[in-house]
């Protein structure tokens, strides 16, 4: 659900203009015309394309061109890729105002290549090419008619140097871009590409619509619903936090660490688990520790290419796997063992009807009186077949460990990480919301991750020692914060938000702590002459929760009285008042 992040700011205006700009039209033919429904991944990304800022949802890549390659060879390779991959020949017809439900694959057609010729490329050619590709992300793709790739060829006195591309996220994701980059390089090297073994989008849609595919989707929805009904609604619920519905601008922080790579390999060897599992366990352990939570809920967007039928499909499979990992174990080794099964379970439930998923999310969060936040995203793309987003050009030197700050970008989540490489350096980029992480805390988090891996390589680590081992401290909350329904909640924040929801009527939120059970909240509302029901109070409150402060969860019961007591700060005074009406306010009783 989250697109691959842009890297760097647009620097085209800082560079001298090209000598000439020409547009070349390239014709292709030889494919088959096909029609079918959209895949679940396409439907998910189309929903985002129609809603989100194009610069956030479109994706880009830069492909270096070997010295001595002609422009004709470049266009021939691009033409061959268009014929080879149905996804690149796909459009999504739809009536105005409606989302596409079908796709059309063209047998033949044309695309354009914008050629920017230069006397010489600006100071940092790779970064300049990156800025050209990034600039092409601006502007929404016309899903019904536009070729889904915007292609710019950068040349120096006619000699190709880079191809800068912007893709519609409806036809490609990070994995697809990496596959195309690899095949482009092989075509320019004169190699013959192997037969396709993964399904094209139309065939993938047919598999998804089969009885087995529909059962898989239903199982995924049930898996998600269980997490949404029982897991924490915010990972970073703390006084300084913001709700996930409010974007922040976060700077990119990149770790390159040979120490981290050695430690990860050592921890994997010692525990007998794959490096990816160990890294995921370390990530979840540190996130939950920092957030002060008993479990870690993290989205894993790249997880749904684990099956051979989609491993090398040039399409978008961008649907989250949602990992819910209980970290209440004594040692890190026990957590690694638990992570293996939890990750596989998340992967198995990463194919679903995204429209029905969001309907379910809206229904469940309204019934629970919450707002599920996609607070944490961990995207491990280190296993992709080719470097992604020009990371070769970003590779650091031989430093044992370095942390480098990069440019900012809008962050629709609280903590986003991309793992680009695990050897010979551990290469991770992190975007941490400034409301939750100061720059020093963000640096400390990545450094702490390396320290945890080093400790795990040397021996088993007690989970209670994470602060000592990593230097990362848990979130600080005031004495009024408490766990309610598996979530950290501030009754004061609940009272303030509910007061706004009911137009400033007097409100009292009472915490009841039953023996052996979690606390629950009861809200008293003095409505006077104002017509109000528990259902209306709950509905107006849940509408405010996505943009409210952190720590807001709807009360379990609403009690309506006529006037506030003379001592409104005393809960027993509210309990003695005559009740007009009471109830949960929910369509499903809780």
Coordinates of N, CA and C in Angstrom, one line a residue, residues 412-559:
X412 N 3.5 9.1 5.2 CA 2.1 8.8 5.7 C 2.1 7.7 6.8
X413 N 3.2 7.4 7.4 CA 3.4 6.4 8.4 C 4.3 7.0 9.5
X414 N 4.6 6.2 10.5 CA 5.4 6.8 11.6 C 6.9 6.3 11.4
X415 N 7.1 5.1 10.9 CA 8.4 4.5 10.8 C 8.4 3.6 9.5
X416 N 9.3 4.0 8.6 CA 9.4 3.3 7.3 C 10.8 3.0 7.1
X417 N 11.1 1.7 6.8 CA 12.5 1.2 6.5 C 12.5 0.5 5.2
X418 N 13.6 0.7 4.5 CA 13.9 -0.1 3.3 C 15.3 -0.7 3.5
X419 N 15.3 -2.1 3.4 CA 16.6 -2.8 3.5 C 17.0 -3.1 2.1
X420 N 18.1 -2.4 1.6 CA 18.5 -2.6 0.2 C 19.6 -3.7 0.1
X421 N 20.4 -3.8 1.1 CA 21.5 -4.8 1.0 C 21.8 -5.4 2.4
X422 N 22.1 -6.6 2.5 CA 22.6 -7.2 3.8 C 24.1 -7.6 3.7
X423 N 24.7 -7.5 2.6 CA 26.1 -7.9 2.4 C 26.6 -7.2 1.2
X424 N 27.9 -6.7 1.2 CA 28.9 -6.8 2.3 C 28.6 -5.7 3.3
X425 N 27.7 -4.8 3.1 CA 27.2 -3.9 4.1 C 25.8 -4.1 4.4
X426 N 25.3 -3.9 5.6 CA 23.9 -3.8 5.9 C 23.5 -2.3 5.5
X427 N 22.6 -2.2 4.5 CA 22.3 -1.0 3.9 C 20.8 -0.8 4.1
X428 N 20.4 0.1 5.1 CA 19.0 0.4 5.4 C 18.8 1.9 5.4
X429 N 17.7 2.3 4.8 CA 17.2 3.7 4.8 C 16.0 3.7 5.7
X430 N 16.0 4.7 6.6 CA 14.9 4.8 7.6 C 14.3 6.2 7.5
X431 N 13.0 6.3 7.5 CA 12.2 7.5 7.6 C 11.5 7.5 8.9
X432 N 11.8 8.3 9.9 CA 11.1 8.3 11.2 C 10.4 9.6 11.4
X433 N 9.2 9.5 11.8 CA 8.3 10.7 12.0 C 9.0 11.6 13.1
X434 N 9.2 12.9 12.8 CA 9.8 13.8 13.8 C 9.0 14.0 15.1
X435 N 7.7 13.8 15.0 CA 6.9 13.9 16.2 C 7.2 12.8 17.2
X436 N 7.7 11.7 16.7 CA 8.0 10.5 17.6 C 9.5 10.3 17.8
X437 N 10.3 10.6 16.8 CA 11.8 10.4 16.9 C 12.5 11.8 16.6
X438 N 13.3 12.2 17.6 CA 14.2 13.3 17.3 C 15.3 12.7 16.4
X439 N 16.1 13.6 15.7 CA 17.2 13.1 14.9 C 18.1 12.2 15.6
X440 N 18.4 12.5 16.9 CA 19.3 11.7 17.7 C 18.7 10.3 18.0
X441 N 17.4 10.3 18.2 CA 16.7 9.1 18.5 C 16.6 8.2 17.3
X442 N 16.5 8.8 16.1 CA 16.4 8.0 14.9 C 17.8 7.4 14.6
X443 N 18.9 8.2 14.8 CA 20.2 7.6 14.7 C 20.5 6.5 15.7
X444 N 20.0 6.7 16.9 CA 20.2 5.7 18.0 C 19.4 4.5 17.7
X445 N 18.3 4.6 17.0 CA 17.5 3.4 16.7 C 18.2 2.5 15.7
X446 N 18.8 3.1 14.6 CA 19.5 2.3 13.6 C 20.8 1.7 14.2
X447 N 21.5 2.6 15.0 CA 22.7 2.1 15.7 C 22.4 1.0 16.7
X448 N 21.2 1.1 17.4 CA 20.8 0.1 18.3 C 20.5 -1.2 17.6
X449 N 20.0 -1.1 16.4 CA 19.7 -2.3 15.6 C 21.0 -3.1 15.4
X450 N 22.0 -2.4 15.0 CA 23.3 -3.1 14.8 C 23.8 -3.7 16.1
X451 N 23.7 -2.9 17.2 CA 24.2 -3.4 18.5 C 23.4 -4.7 18.9
X452 N 22.1 -4.7 18.6 CA 21.3 -5.9 18.9 C 21.8 -7.1 18.1
X453 N 22.1 -6.9 16.8 CA 22.6 -8.0 16.0 C 23.9 -8.5 16.4
X454 N 24.8 -7.5 16.8 CA 26.1 -8.0 17.3 C 26.0 -8.8 18.6
X455 N 25.1 -8.4 19.5 CA 24.9 -9.1 20.7 C 24.3 -10.5 20.4
X456 N 23.4 -10.6 19.4 CA 22.8 -11.8 19.0 C 23.7 -12.8 18.3
X457 N 24.7 -12.2 17.7 CA 25.8 -13.0 17.0 C 26.7 -13.7 18.1
X458 N 26.8 -13.0 19.2 CA 27.7 -13.5 20.3 C 27.0 -14.5 21.2
X459 N 25.7 -14.4 21.3 CA 25.0 -15.3 22.2 C 23.5 -14.8 22.3
X460 N 22.7 -15.6 23.1 CA 21.3 -15.3 23.2 C 21.2 -14.0 24.1
X461 N 20.2 -13.2 23.8 CA 20.1 -11.9 24.4 C 18.7 -11.9 25.2
X462 N 18.8 -11.7 26.5 CA 17.5 -11.5 27.3 C 16.7 -10.3 26.8
X463 N 15.4 -10.5 26.6 CA 14.6 -9.4 26.0 C 14.5 -8.3 27.0
X464 N 14.6 -8.6 28.3 CA 14.6 -7.5 29.3 C 15.8 -6.7 29.3
X465 N 16.9 -7.1 28.5 CA 18.1 -6.3 28.5 C 18.2 -5.4 27.2
X466 N 17.1 -5.3 26.5 CA 17.2 -4.5 25.2 C 17.7 -3.1 25.4
X467 N 17.2 -2.4 26.4 CA 17.6 -1.1 26.7 C 19.1 -1.0 26.9
X468 N 19.6 -1.9 27.7 CA 21.0 -1.9 28.1 C 21.9 -2.3 26.8
X469 N 21.4 -3.2 26.0 CA 22.2 -3.7 24.9 C 22.2 -2.7 23.8
X470 N 21.1 -2.0 23.5 CA 20.9 -1.2 22.3 C 21.0 0.3 22.6
X471 N 20.8 0.7 23.9 CA 20.8 2.1 24.2 C 19.5 2.8 23.8
X472 N 18.5 2.0 23.3 CA 17.2 2.6 22.9 C 16.3 2.5 24.1
X473 N 15.7 3.7 24.5 CA 14.8 3.7 25.6 C 13.3 3.7 25.2
X474 N 12.5 3.0 26.0 CA 11.1 2.9 25.7 C 10.4 4.3 25.8
X475 N 9.3 4.4 25.1 CA 8.5 5.7 25.2 C 8.1 6.0 26.6
X476 N 8.0 7.3 26.8 CA 7.6 7.8 28.2 C 6.2 8.3 28.1
X477 N 5.4 7.8 29.0 CA 4.0 8.2 29.1 C 3.6 8.6 30.5
X478 N 2.7 9.5 30.5 CA 2.3 10.0 31.8 C 1.6 9.0 32.7
X479 N 1.3 9.3 34.0 CA 0.7 8.3 34.8 C -0.8 8.0 34.5
X480 N -1.4 8.9 33.7 CA -2.8 8.7 33.3 C -2.9 7.7 32.2
X481 N -1.9 7.4 31.5 CA -2.0 6.5 30.3 C -2.1 5.0 30.8
X482 N -2.9 4.3 30.2 CA -3.2 2.9 30.6 C -3.5 2.0 29.4
X483 N -3.4 0.7 29.5 CA -3.8 -0.2 28.4 C -5.3 -0.5 28.5
X484 N -6.0 -0.2 27.4 CA -7.4 -0.5 27.3 C -7.6 -1.3 26.0
X485 N -8.2 -2.4 26.0 CA -8.5 -3.2 24.8 C -7.2 -3.4 24.0
X486 N -6.1 -3.7 24.6 CA -4.8 -3.9 24.0 C -4.1 -2.7 23.4
X487 N -4.6 -1.5 23.7 CA -4.0 -0.3 23.2 C -3.7 0.7 24.3
X488 N -2.6 1.5 24.1 CA -2.3 2.5 25.1 C -3.2 3.7 24.9
X489 N -3.9 4.1 26.0 CA -4.9 5.1 25.9 C -4.7 6.2 26.9
X490 N -5.0 7.4 26.6 CA -5.0 8.5 27.5 C -6.5 8.9 27.8
X491 N -7.0 8.7 28.9 CA -8.4 9.1 29.2 C -8.6 10.6 29.0
X492 N -7.6 11.4 29.4 CA -7.8 12.8 29.2 C -7.9 13.2 27.7
X493 N -7.2 12.5 26.8 CA -7.3 12.7 25.4 C -8.7 12.3 24.9
X494 N -9.2 11.1 25.5 CA -10.5 10.6 25.1 C -11.5 11.7 25.5
X495 N -11.5 12.2 26.7 CA -12.4 13.2 27.2 C -12.4 14.4 26.3
X496 N -11.2 14.9 26.0 CA -11.1 16.2 25.2 C -11.7 15.9 23.8
X497 N -11.4 14.8 23.2 CA -11.9 14.5 21.8 C -13.4 14.3 21.8
X498 N -13.9 13.6 22.8 CA -15.3 13.3 22.8 C -16.1 14.6 23.1
X499 N -15.5 15.5 23.9 CA -16.1 16.8 24.1 C -16.2 17.6 22.8
X500 N -15.2 17.6 22.0 CA -15.3 18.3 20.7 C -16.3 17.6 19.8
X501 N -16.4 16.3 19.9 CA -17.3 15.5 19.0 C -18.8 15.8 19.3
X502 N -19.1 16.1 20.6 CA -20.5 16.4 21.0 C -20.7 17.9 21.1
X503 N -19.9 18.7 20.5 CA -20.1 20.1 20.5 C -19.9 20.9 21.8
X504 N -19.0 20.4 22.6 CA -18.6 21.1 23.8 C -19.5 20.7 25.0
X505 N -20.3 19.7 24.9 CA -21.1 19.3 26.1 C -20.2 18.8 27.2
X506 N -20.6 19.0 28.5 CA -19.7 18.5 29.6 C -19.6 16.9 29.5
X507 N -18.4 16.5 29.6 CA -18.0 15.1 29.5 C -17.2 14.6 30.7
X508 N -17.4 13.4 31.1 CA -16.6 12.8 32.2 C -16.2 11.4 31.7
X509 N -14.9 11.0 31.7 CA -14.5 9.7 31.3 C -14.0 9.0 32.5
X510 N -14.7 7.9 32.8 CA -14.3 7.1 34.0 C -13.6 5.8 33.6
X511 N -12.5 5.5 34.4 CA -11.8 4.3 34.2 C -12.2 3.3 35.2
X512 N -12.7 2.1 34.8 CA -13.1 1.1 35.7 C -12.1 -0.1 35.6
X513 N -11.4 -0.4 36.7 CA -10.4 -1.5 36.7 C -11.0 -2.7 37.4
X514 N -11.5 -3.7 36.7 CA -12.1 -4.9 37.3 C -11.0 -5.8 37.6
X515 N -11.1 -6.6 38.7 CA -10.1 -7.5 39.1 C -9.9 -8.6 38.1
X516 N -8.6 -8.8 37.6 CA -8.3 -9.8 36.7 C -8.7 -9.5 35.3
X517 N -9.1 -8.3 35.0 CA -9.5 -7.9 33.6 C -8.9 -6.6 33.3
X518 N -8.9 -6.3 32.0 CA -8.4 -5.0 31.5 C -9.3 -3.9 31.9
X519 N -8.8 -2.7 32.1 CA -9.7 -1.6 32.4 C -10.6 -1.3 31.3
X520 N -11.7 -0.7 31.6 CA -12.6 -0.2 30.5 C -13.1 1.2 30.8
X521 N -13.5 1.9 29.7 CA -13.9 3.3 29.8 C -15.4 3.5 29.7
X522 N -15.9 4.3 30.6 CA -17.3 4.8 30.5 C -17.3 6.3 30.4
X523 N -18.1 6.8 29.4 CA -18.2 8.2 29.2 C -19.5 8.7 29.6
X524 N -19.5 9.7 30.5 CA -20.8 10.4 30.9 C -20.9 11.7 30.1
X525 N -22.0 11.9 29.5 CA -22.2 13.1 28.7 C -23.5 13.8 29.3
X526 N -23.3 15.1 29.7 CA -24.5 15.9 30.1 C -25.0 16.6 28.9
X527 N -26.1 16.1 28.4 CA -26.6 16.6 27.1 C -27.7 17.7 27.2
X528 N -28.2 17.9 28.5 CA -29.1 19.0 28.6 C -30.3 18.9 27.7
X529 N -30.6 19.9 26.9 CA -31.7 19.9 26.0 C -31.2 19.4 24.6
X530 N -29.9 19.1 24.4 CA -29.4 18.7 23.1 C -29.8 17.3 22.8
X531 N -30.5 17.0 21.7 CA -30.9 15.6 21.4 C -29.6 14.8 21.0
X532 N -29.4 13.7 21.7 CA -28.2 12.9 21.5 C -28.5 11.5 21.9
X533 N -27.9 10.5 21.2 CA -28.0 9.1 21.6 C -26.6 8.6 21.7
X534 N -26.4 7.4 22.3 CA -25.0 6.8 22.4 C -24.5 6.5 21.0
X535 N -25.4 6.1 20.1 CA -24.9 5.8 18.7 C -24.4 7.1 18.0
X536 N -25.1 8.2 18.2 CA -24.6 9.5 17.6 C -23.3 9.9 18.2
X537 N -23.2 9.8 19.6 CA -22.0 10.2 20.2 C -20.8 9.3 19.7
X538 N -21.0 8.0 19.6 CA -19.9 7.1 19.1 C -19.6 7.5 17.7
X539 N -20.5 7.7 16.8 CA -20.3 8.0 15.4 C -19.5 9.3 15.2
X540 N -19.9 10.3 15.9 CA -19.1 11.6 15.8 C -17.7 11.5 16.4
X541 N -17.6 10.7 17.5 CA -16.2 10.6 18.0 C -15.3 9.8 17.1
X542 N -15.8 8.7 16.5 CA -14.9 7.9 15.7 C -14.6 8.6 14.4
X543 N -15.4 9.6 14.0 CA -15.1 10.4 12.8 C -13.9 11.3 13.1
X544 N -13.7 11.7 14.4 CA -12.6 12.6 14.8 C -11.3 11.9 15.1
X545 N -11.4 10.6 15.4 CA -10.2 9.9 15.9 C -9.1 9.9 15.0
X546 N -9.3 9.7 13.6 CA -8.1 9.7 12.7 C -7.2 10.9 12.8
X547 N -7.8 12.1 13.1 CA -7.0 13.3 13.1 C -6.8 13.8 14.5
X548 N -7.3 13.0 15.5 CA -7.1 13.4 16.9 C -5.7 13.2 17.4
X549 N -5.4 13.6 18.6 CA -4.1 13.3 19.2 C -4.0 11.8 19.5
X550 N -2.8 11.4 19.8 CA -2.5 10.0 20.1 C -3.2 9.6 21.3
X551 N -3.5 8.3 21.4 CA -4.0 7.7 22.6 C -5.5 7.8 22.8
X552 N -6.3 8.0 21.6 CA -7.7 8.1 21.7 C -8.4 6.8 21.3
X553 N -9.2 6.2 22.1 CA -10.0 5.0 21.8 C -11.3 5.3 22.4
X554 N -12.4 4.9 21.6 CA -13.7 5.2 22.1 C -14.1 4.5 23.4
X555 N -14.8 5.1 24.3 CA -15.3 4.4 25.5 C -16.1 3.2 25.2
X556 N -16.1 2.3 26.1 CA -16.9 1.1 25.9 C -18.4 1.3 26.1
X557 N -18.8 2.3 26.9 CA -20.2 2.7 27.1 C -20.3 4.2 27.2
X558 N -21.5 4.6 26.7 CA -21.8 6.1 26.8 C -23.0 6.1 27.7
X559 N -23.0 7.0 28.7 CA -24.1 7.2 29.6 C -24.5 8.7 29.5

